[in-house]
PDB file of C-alpha atoms in Angstrom:
ATOM      1  CA  UNK A   1     243.363  75.357  86.451  1.00 92.00           C
ATOM      2  CA  UNK A   2     242.807  73.097  89.444  1.00 93.00           C
ATOM      3  CA  UNK A   3     241.779  70.270  87.126  1.00 95.00           C
ATOM      4  CA  UNK A   4     244.794  70.878  84.895  1.00 94.00           C
ATOM      5  CA  UNK A   5     247.106  70.652  87.918  1.00 93.00           C
ATOM      6  CA  UNK A   6     245.476  67.396  88.973  1.00 94.00           C
ATOM      7  CA  UNK A   7     245.961  65.933  85.491  1.00 95.00           C
ATOM      8  CA  UNK A   8     249.571  67.129  85.408  1.00 94.00           C
ATOM      9  CA  UNK A   9     250.314  65.002  88.461  1.00 93.00           C
ATOM     10  CA  UNK A  10     249.395  61.925  86.412  1.00 93.00           C
ATOM     11  CA  UNK A  11     250.742  62.681  82.934  1.00 95.00           C
ATOM     12  CA  UNK A  12     253.444  65.274  83.539  1.00 91.00           C
ATOM     13  CA  UNK A  13     253.601  69.049  83.654  1.00 88.00           C
ATOM     14  CA  UNK A  14     254.735  69.452  80.040  1.00 90.00           C
ATOM     15  CA  UNK A  15     252.460  66.886  78.407  1.00 95.00           C
ATOM     16  CA  UNK A  16     251.280  67.928  74.908  1.00 96.00           C
ATOM     17  CA  UNK A  17     247.841  66.576  75.857  1.00 96.00           C
ATOM     18  CA  UNK A  18     247.345  69.732  77.935  1.00 97.00           C
ATOM     19  CA  UNK A  19     248.497  72.334  75.402  1.00 97.00           C
ATOM     20  CA  UNK A  20     244.968  73.019  74.194  1.00 96.00           C
ATOM     21  CA  UNK A  21     243.475  73.160  77.692  1.00 96.00           C
ATOM     22  CA  UNK A  22     246.161  75.564  78.860  1.00 97.00           C
ATOM     23  CA  UNK A  23     245.672  77.836  75.827  1.00 97.00           C
ATOM     24  CA  UNK A  24     241.900  77.903  76.398  1.00 96.00           C
ATOM     25  CA  UNK A  25     242.474  78.500  80.110  1.00 97.00           C
ATOM     26  CA  UNK A  26     244.630  81.533  79.426  1.00 97.00           C
ATOM     27  CA  UNK A  27     242.094  82.782  76.856  1.00 96.00           C
ATOM     28  CA  UNK A  28     239.376  82.656  79.515  1.00 96.00           C
ATOM     29  CA  UNK A  29     241.656  84.126  82.194  1.00 96.00           C
ATOM     30  CA  UNK A  30     242.323  87.155  79.997  1.00 96.00           C
ATOM     31  CA  UNK A  31     238.737  87.446  78.768  1.00 93.00           C
ATOM     32  CA  UNK A  32     237.287  87.334  82.270  1.00 94.00           C
ATOM     33  CA  UNK A  33     239.651  90.043  83.489  1.00 95.00           C
ATOM     34  CA  UNK A  34     241.492  87.679  85.858  1.00 96.00           C
ATOM     35  CA  UNK A  35     244.953  88.030  84.335  1.00 96.00           C
ATOM     36  CA  UNK A  36     247.536  89.893  86.414  1.00 96.00           C
ATOM     37  CA  UNK A  37     250.000  90.059  83.494  1.00 97.00           C
ATOM     38  CA  UNK A  38     248.076  90.165  80.233  1.00 96.00           C
ATOM     39  CA  UNK A  39     251.037  90.391  77.854  1.00 96.00           C
ATOM     40  CA  UNK A  40     252.804  87.430  79.454  1.00 97.00           C
ATOM     41  CA  UNK A  41     249.595  85.401  79.465  1.00 97.00           C
ATOM     42  CA  UNK A  42     248.964  86.237  75.798  1.00 97.00           C
ATOM     43  CA  UNK A  43     252.447  85.105  74.845  1.00 97.00           C
ATOM     44  CA  UNK A  44     252.035  81.823  76.742  1.00 97.00           C
ATOM     45  CA  UNK A  45     248.568  81.336  75.239  1.00 97.00           C
ATOM     46  CA  UNK A  46     249.901  81.600  71.675  1.00 97.00           C
ATOM     47  CA  UNK A  47     252.857  79.343  72.507  1.00 98.00           C
ATOM     48  CA  UNK A  48     250.540  76.592  73.739  1.00 98.00           C
ATOM     49  CA  UNK A  49     248.207  76.964  70.743  1.00 98.00           C
ATOM     50  CA  UNK A  50     251.085  76.869  68.238  1.00 97.00           C
ATOM     51  CA  UNK A  51     252.537  73.842  70.012  1.00 98.00           C
ATOM     52  CA  UNK A  52     249.152  72.107  69.835  1.00 97.00           C
ATOM     53  CA  UNK A  53     249.110  72.592  66.055  1.00 97.00           C
ATOM     54  CA  UNK A  54     252.660  71.299  65.766  1.00 97.00           C
ATOM     55  CA  UNK A  55     251.918  68.150  67.782  1.00 97.00           C
ATOM     56  CA  UNK A  56     248.370  67.335  66.674  1.00 96.00           C
ATOM     57  CA  UNK A  57     247.492  69.460  63.623  1.00 96.00           C
ATOM     58  CA  UNK A  58     243.797  68.761  64.220  1.00 96.00           C
ATOM     59  CA  UNK A  59     240.712  70.759  63.306  1.00 96.00           C
ATOM     60  CA  UNK A  60     240.407  71.731  66.970  1.00 95.00           C
ATOM     61  CA  UNK A  61     244.028  72.927  66.999  1.00 96.00           C
ATOM     62  CA  UNK A  62     243.588  75.213  64.002  1.00 97.00           C
ATOM     63  CA  UNK A  63     240.218  76.502  65.204  1.00 96.00           C
ATOM     64  CA  UNK A  64     241.668  77.356  68.610  1.00 97.00           C
ATOM     65  CA  UNK A  65     244.563  79.237  67.048  1.00 97.00           C
ATOM     66  CA  UNK A  66     242.138  81.077  64.748  1.00 96.00           C
ATOM     67  CA  UNK A  67     239.929  82.396  67.546  1.00 95.00           C
ATOM     68  CA  UNK A  68     243.007  83.494  69.517  1.00 96.00           C
ATOM     69  CA  UNK A  69     244.269  85.351  66.458  1.00 95.00           C
ATOM     70  CA  UNK A  70     240.894  86.980  65.940  1.00 94.00           C
ATOM     71  CA  UNK A  71     240.668  88.215  69.538  1.00 93.00           C
ATOM     72  CA  UNK A  72     244.263  88.949  70.431  1.00 94.00           C
ATOM     73  CA  UNK A  73     246.551  88.461  67.429  1.00 92.00           C
ATOM     74  CA  UNK A  74     248.726  91.047  65.724  1.00 86.00           C
ATOM     75  CA  UNK A  75     247.712  90.017  62.192  1.00 83.00           C
ATOM     76  CA  UNK A  76     243.992  89.536  62.853  1.00 81.00           C
ATOM     77  CA  UNK A  77     241.463  88.638  60.215  1.00 92.00           C
ATOM     78  CA  UNK A  78     243.730  87.539  57.384  1.00 91.00           C
ATOM     79  CA  UNK A  79     245.516  84.945  59.498  1.00 94.00           C
ATOM     80  CA  UNK A  80     242.410  83.988  61.487  1.00 95.00           C
ATOM     81  CA  UNK A  81     240.510  83.237  58.278  1.00 95.00           C
ATOM     82  CA  UNK A  82     243.394  81.207  56.854  1.00 95.00           C
ATOM     83  CA  UNK A  83     243.637  79.149  60.051  1.00 96.00           C
ATOM     84  CA  UNK A  84     239.925  78.529  60.406  1.00 95.00           C
ATOM     85  CA  UNK A  85     239.562  77.426  56.788  1.00 95.00           C
ATOM     86  CA  UNK A  86     242.298  74.887  57.458  1.00 96.00           C
ATOM     87  CA  UNK A  87     240.211  73.705  60.431  1.00 96.00           C
ATOM     88  CA  UNK A  88     237.093  73.219  58.304  1.00 95.00           C
ATOM     89  CA  UNK A  89     239.108  71.439  55.601  1.00 94.00           C
ATOM     90  CA  UNK A  90     240.076  68.896  58.259  1.00 93.00           C
ATOM     91  CA  UNK A  91     236.429  68.963  59.402  1.00 82.00           C
ATOM     92  CA  UNK A  92     234.390  66.631  61.535  1.00 74.00           C
ATOM     93  CA  UNK A  93     234.283  68.633  64.766  1.00 87.00           C
ATOM     94  CA  UNK A  94     231.326  70.819  65.772  1.00 93.00           C
ATOM     95  CA  UNK A  95     233.434  73.235  67.849  1.00 93.00           C
ATOM     96  CA  UNK A  96     235.700  73.905  64.882  1.00 95.00           C
ATOM     97  CA  UNK A  97     232.712  74.739  62.669  1.00 96.00           C
ATOM     98  CA  UNK A  98     231.252  76.984  65.387  1.00 96.00           C
ATOM     99  CA  UNK A  99     234.496  78.917  65.681  1.00 96.00           C
ATOM    100  CA  UNK A 100     234.695  79.063  61.879  1.00 96.00           C
ATOM    101  CA  UNK A 101     231.232  80.584  61.774  1.00 96.00           C
ATOM    102  CA  UNK A 102     232.324  83.274  64.215  1.00 96.00           C
ATOM    103  CA  UNK A 103     235.553  84.086  62.377  1.00 96.00           C
ATOM    104  CA  UNK A 104     233.884  84.200  58.966  1.00 96.00           C
ATOM    105  CA  UNK A 105     231.145  86.465  60.319  1.00 95.00           C
ATOM    106  CA  UNK A 106     233.753  88.914  61.564  1.00 93.00           C
ATOM    107  CA  UNK A 107     236.275  88.635  58.750  1.00 92.00           C
ATOM    108  CA  UNK A 108     235.065  86.769  55.757  1.00 75.00           C
ATOM    109  CA  UNK A 109     231.992  85.625  53.895  1.00 90.00           C
ATOM    110  CA  UNK A 110     228.604  85.735  55.652  1.00 95.00           C
ATOM    111  CA  UNK A 111     227.271  82.866  53.556  1.00 96.00           C
ATOM    112  CA  UNK A 112     230.260  80.759  54.598  1.00 96.00           C
ATOM    113  CA  UNK A 113     229.630  81.747  58.218  1.00 97.00           C
ATOM    114  CA  UNK A 114     226.058  80.497  57.930  1.00 98.00           C
ATOM    115  CA  UNK A 115     227.110  77.199  56.380  1.00 97.00           C
ATOM    116  CA  UNK A 116     229.665  76.644  59.124  1.00 96.00           C
ATOM    117  CA  UNK A 117     227.071  77.183  61.858  1.00 97.00           C
ATOM    118  CA  UNK A 118     224.650  74.884  60.029  1.00 97.00           C
ATOM    119  CA  UNK A 119     227.332  72.196  59.864  1.00 96.00           C
ATOM    120  CA  UNK A 120     227.981  72.611  63.587  1.00 96.00           C
ATOM    121  CA  UNK A 121     224.266  72.280  64.308  1.00 96.00           C
ATOM    122  CA  UNK A 122     223.985  69.099  62.242  1.00 95.00           C
ATOM    123  CA  UNK A 123     226.711  67.615  64.436  1.00 94.00           C
ATOM    124  CA  UNK A 124     225.161  68.921  67.652  1.00 93.00           C
ATOM    125  CA  UNK A 125     221.369  68.632  67.390  1.00 87.00           C
ATOM    126  CA  UNK A 126     221.167  68.795  71.209  1.00 90.00           C
ATOM    127  CA  UNK A 127     222.231  72.438  71.155  1.00 93.00           C
ATOM    128  CA  UNK A 128     222.508  73.216  74.867  1.00 90.00           C
ATOM    129  CA  UNK A 129     221.583  76.806  75.654  1.00 91.00           C
ATOM    130  CA  UNK A 130     220.771  77.328  71.983  1.00 94.00           C
ATOM    131  CA  UNK A 131     224.418  78.353  71.643  1.00 94.00           C
ATOM    132  CA  UNK A 132     224.828  77.387  67.984  1.00 96.00           C
ATOM    133  CA  UNK A 133     221.331  78.442  66.967  1.00 96.00           C
ATOM    134  CA  UNK A 134     221.728  81.951  68.336  1.00 95.00           C
ATOM    135  CA  UNK A 135     225.072  82.283  66.561  1.00 96.00           C
ATOM    136  CA  UNK A 136     223.445  81.100  63.346  1.00 98.00           C
ATOM    137  CA  UNK A 137     220.553  83.525  63.838  1.00 97.00           C
ATOM    138  CA  UNK A 138     223.047  86.369  64.306  1.00 97.00           C
ATOM    139  CA  UNK A 139     224.651  85.593  60.964  1.00 97.00           C
ATOM    140  CA  UNK A 140     221.220  85.282  59.355  1.00 98.00           C
ATOM    141  CA  UNK A 141     220.401  88.770  60.644  1.00 97.00           C
ATOM    142  CA  UNK A 142     223.597  90.268  59.217  1.00 96.00           C
ATOM    143  CA  UNK A 143     222.798  88.565  55.910  1.00 96.00           C
ATOM    144  CA  UNK A 144     219.227  89.963  55.983  1.00 96.00           C
ATOM    145  CA  UNK A 145     217.813  86.422  56.006  1.00 97.00           C
ATOM    146  CA  UNK A 146     214.928  87.419  58.258  1.00 98.00           C
ATOM    147  CA  UNK A 147     212.573  84.648  57.228  1.00 97.00           C
ATOM    148  CA  UNK A 148     215.255  82.063  58.083  1.00 98.00           C
ATOM    149  CA  UNK A 149     215.390  83.471  61.615  1.00 98.00           C
ATOM    150  CA  UNK A 150     211.621  83.221  61.892  1.00 98.00           C
ATOM    151  CA  UNK A 151     211.589  79.645  60.582  1.00 97.00           C
ATOM    152  CA  UNK A 152     214.222  78.549  63.078  1.00 97.00           C
ATOM    153  CA  UNK A 153     213.230  80.476  66.200  1.00 97.00           C
ATOM    154  CA  UNK A 154     209.417  80.753  66.056  1.00 96.00           C
ATOM    155  CA  UNK A 155     208.809  77.049  66.924  1.00 96.00           C
ATOM    156  CA  UNK A 156     211.054  77.462  69.984  1.00 95.00           C
ATOM    157  CA  UNK A 157     209.631  80.604  71.606  1.00 95.00           C
ATOM    158  CA  UNK A 158     207.732  78.691  74.291  1.00 93.00           C
ATOM    159  CA  UNK A 159     210.675  76.482  75.234  1.00 93.00           C
ATOM    160  CA  UNK A 160     211.322  76.710  78.960  1.00 92.00           C
ATOM    161  CA  UNK A 161     215.019  77.372  78.361  1.00 93.00           C
ATOM    162  CA  UNK A 162     214.738  79.768  75.426  1.00 95.00           C
ATOM    163  CA  UNK A 163     217.641  82.220  75.425  1.00 96.00           C
ATOM    164  CA  UNK A 164     216.762  85.945  75.405  1.00 97.00           C
ATOM    165  CA  UNK A 165     219.131  86.514  72.488  1.00 97.00           C
ATOM    166  CA  UNK A 166     217.036  84.188  70.341  1.00 97.00           C
ATOM    167  CA  UNK A 167     213.904  86.182  71.116  1.00 98.00           C
ATOM    168  CA  UNK A 168     215.648  89.501  70.450  1.00 97.00           C
ATOM    169  CA  UNK A 169     216.847  88.309  67.045  1.00 98.00           C
ATOM    170  CA  UNK A 170     213.373  87.021  66.260  1.00 98.00           C
ATOM    171  CA  UNK A 171     211.892  90.371  67.277  1.00 98.00           C
ATOM    172  CA  UNK A 172     214.267  92.140  64.882  1.00 98.00           C
ATOM    173  CA  UNK A 173     213.262  89.792  62.070  1.00 98.00           C
ATOM    174  CA  UNK A 174     209.575  90.359  62.875  1.00 97.00           C
ATOM    175  CA  UNK A 175     210.043  94.113  62.742  1.00 97.00           C
ATOM    176  CA  UNK A 176     211.924  93.955  59.448  1.00 96.00           C
ATOM    177  CA  UNK A 177     209.165  91.837  57.886  1.00 96.00           C
ATOM    178  CA  UNK A 178     206.384  94.161  59.025  1.00 94.00           C
ATOM    179  CA  UNK A 179     205.126  92.356  62.142  1.00 94.00           C
ATOM    180  CA  UNK A 180     205.555  95.182  64.643  1.00 96.00           C
ATOM    181  CA  UNK A 181     203.077  93.832  67.196  1.00 96.00           C
ATOM    182  CA  UNK A 182     204.767  90.427  67.278  1.00 97.00           C
ATOM    183  CA  UNK A 183     208.171  92.097  67.378  1.00 97.00           C
ATOM    184  CA  UNK A 184     207.172  94.093  70.442  1.00 97.00           C
ATOM    185  CA  UNK A 185     205.919  90.965  72.243  1.00 97.00           C
ATOM    186  CA  UNK A 186     209.052  88.976  71.486  1.00 97.00           C
ATOM    187  CA  UNK A 187     211.357  91.845  72.446  1.00 97.00           C
ATOM    188  CA  UNK A 188     209.517  92.356  75.717  1.00 97.00           C
ATOM    189  CA  UNK A 189     209.855  88.654  76.514  1.00 97.00           C
ATOM    190  CA  UNK A 190     213.570  88.872  75.734  1.00 97.00           C
ATOM    191  CA  UNK A 191     213.898  91.766  78.184  1.00 96.00           C
ATOM    192  CA  UNK A 192     211.882  89.899  80.816  1.00 96.00           C
ATOM    193  CA  UNK A 193     214.354  87.020  80.476  1.00 96.00           C
ATOM    194  CA  UNK A 194     217.276  89.359  81.106  1.00 96.00           C
ATOM    195  CA  UNK A 195     218.434  90.532  77.681  1.00 96.00           C
ATOM    196  CA  UNK A 196     221.624  92.612  77.916  1.00 94.00           C
ATOM    197  CA  UNK A 197     223.652  94.558  75.373  1.00 94.00           C
ATOM    198  CA  UNK A 198     226.436  92.022  75.906  1.00 93.00           C
ATOM    199  CA  UNK A 199     224.197  89.259  74.566  1.00 94.00           C
ATOM    200  CA  UNK A 200     224.125  90.951  71.179  1.00 96.00           C
ATOM    201  CA  UNK A 201     227.877  91.579  71.223  1.00 94.00           C
ATOM    202  CA  UNK A 202     228.297  87.802  71.097  1.00 92.00           C
ATOM    203  CA  UNK A 203     226.191  87.222  67.980  1.00 96.00           C
ATOM    204  CA  UNK A 204     226.943  90.301  65.867  1.00 95.00           C
ATOM    205  CA  UNK A 205     230.296  91.226  64.384  1.00 90.00           C
ATOM    206  CA  UNK A 206     231.005  94.828  65.414  1.00 92.00           C
ATOM    207  CA  UNK A 207     229.937  97.405  68.028  1.00 93.00           C
ATOM    208  CA  UNK A 208     228.409  99.466  65.208  1.00 95.00           C
ATOM    209  CA  UNK A 209     226.156  96.549  64.278  1.00 95.00           C
ATOM    210  CA  UNK A 210     225.073  96.188  67.909  1.00 96.00           C
ATOM    211  CA  UNK A 211     224.274  99.907  68.056  1.00 95.00           C
ATOM    212  CA  UNK A 212     222.290  99.611  64.833  1.00 96.00           C
ATOM    213  CA  UNK A 213     220.387  96.619  66.224  1.00 97.00           C
ATOM    214  CA  UNK A 214     219.206  98.553  69.277  1.00 96.00           C
ATOM    215  CA  UNK A 215     218.486 101.670  67.210  1.00 96.00           C
ATOM    216  CA  UNK A 216     216.121  99.636  65.034  1.00 96.00           C
ATOM    217  CA  UNK A 217     214.567  97.938  68.071  1.00 96.00           C
ATOM    218  CA  UNK A 218     213.956 101.269  69.816  1.00 95.00           C
ATOM    219  CA  UNK A 219     210.770 101.395  67.787  1.00 93.00           C
ATOM    220  CA  UNK A 220     209.346  98.631  70.006  1.00 94.00           C
ATOM    221  CA  UNK A 221     211.382  98.900  73.220  1.00 91.00           C
ATOM    222  CA  UNK A 222     214.659  99.869  74.827  1.00 91.00           C
ATOM    223  CA  UNK A 223     217.138  98.251  77.193  1.00 86.00           C
ATOM    224  CA  UNK A 224     217.248 100.114  80.502  1.00 75.00           C
TER     225      UNK A 224
END
């Protein structure tokens, strides 16, 4: 918000160039529990996102509006899916494909979710924090594509910045393909790196799926 205020001094308080930033800012404010008036902030958030579509009509605009609808909208999946498919039709932006992968995983077609994450990864081969890869691995898991998880994650297990979520998903795939010993080692490494339940909330679609994940993994370890 400090940066937005600094920019406003140069381009004006009501500049359309800041609609997207303000919508994302309110999304984060609400999500981080920092909002003091959630309903007002939600209303403003949707106003900025709708205005961004009206002014720019870009893939980023539609993807932003889709994720807001998914998290906080009154219509939910039907509208979120419609918006995000408009974003991918416009195409060309990795963030839009990443959001599309998330929306499709929650609401639509798992195969489409996977393709969206793969498109995002092609555009962003330097995948900082393995953000796209762990999202892709989550959709692979929900699609029972365990060997795809192994192919993608196994070469990365000794990376100095490997994310614990990646190791946890790999451990699940190992267990499902009969490699219990390897699964236990990978799951233990994930726990050593700070694996939390919240990590899995971000790569699976529902709380029930997260519960199922940890129920399966209880055969090789538990989260304290």
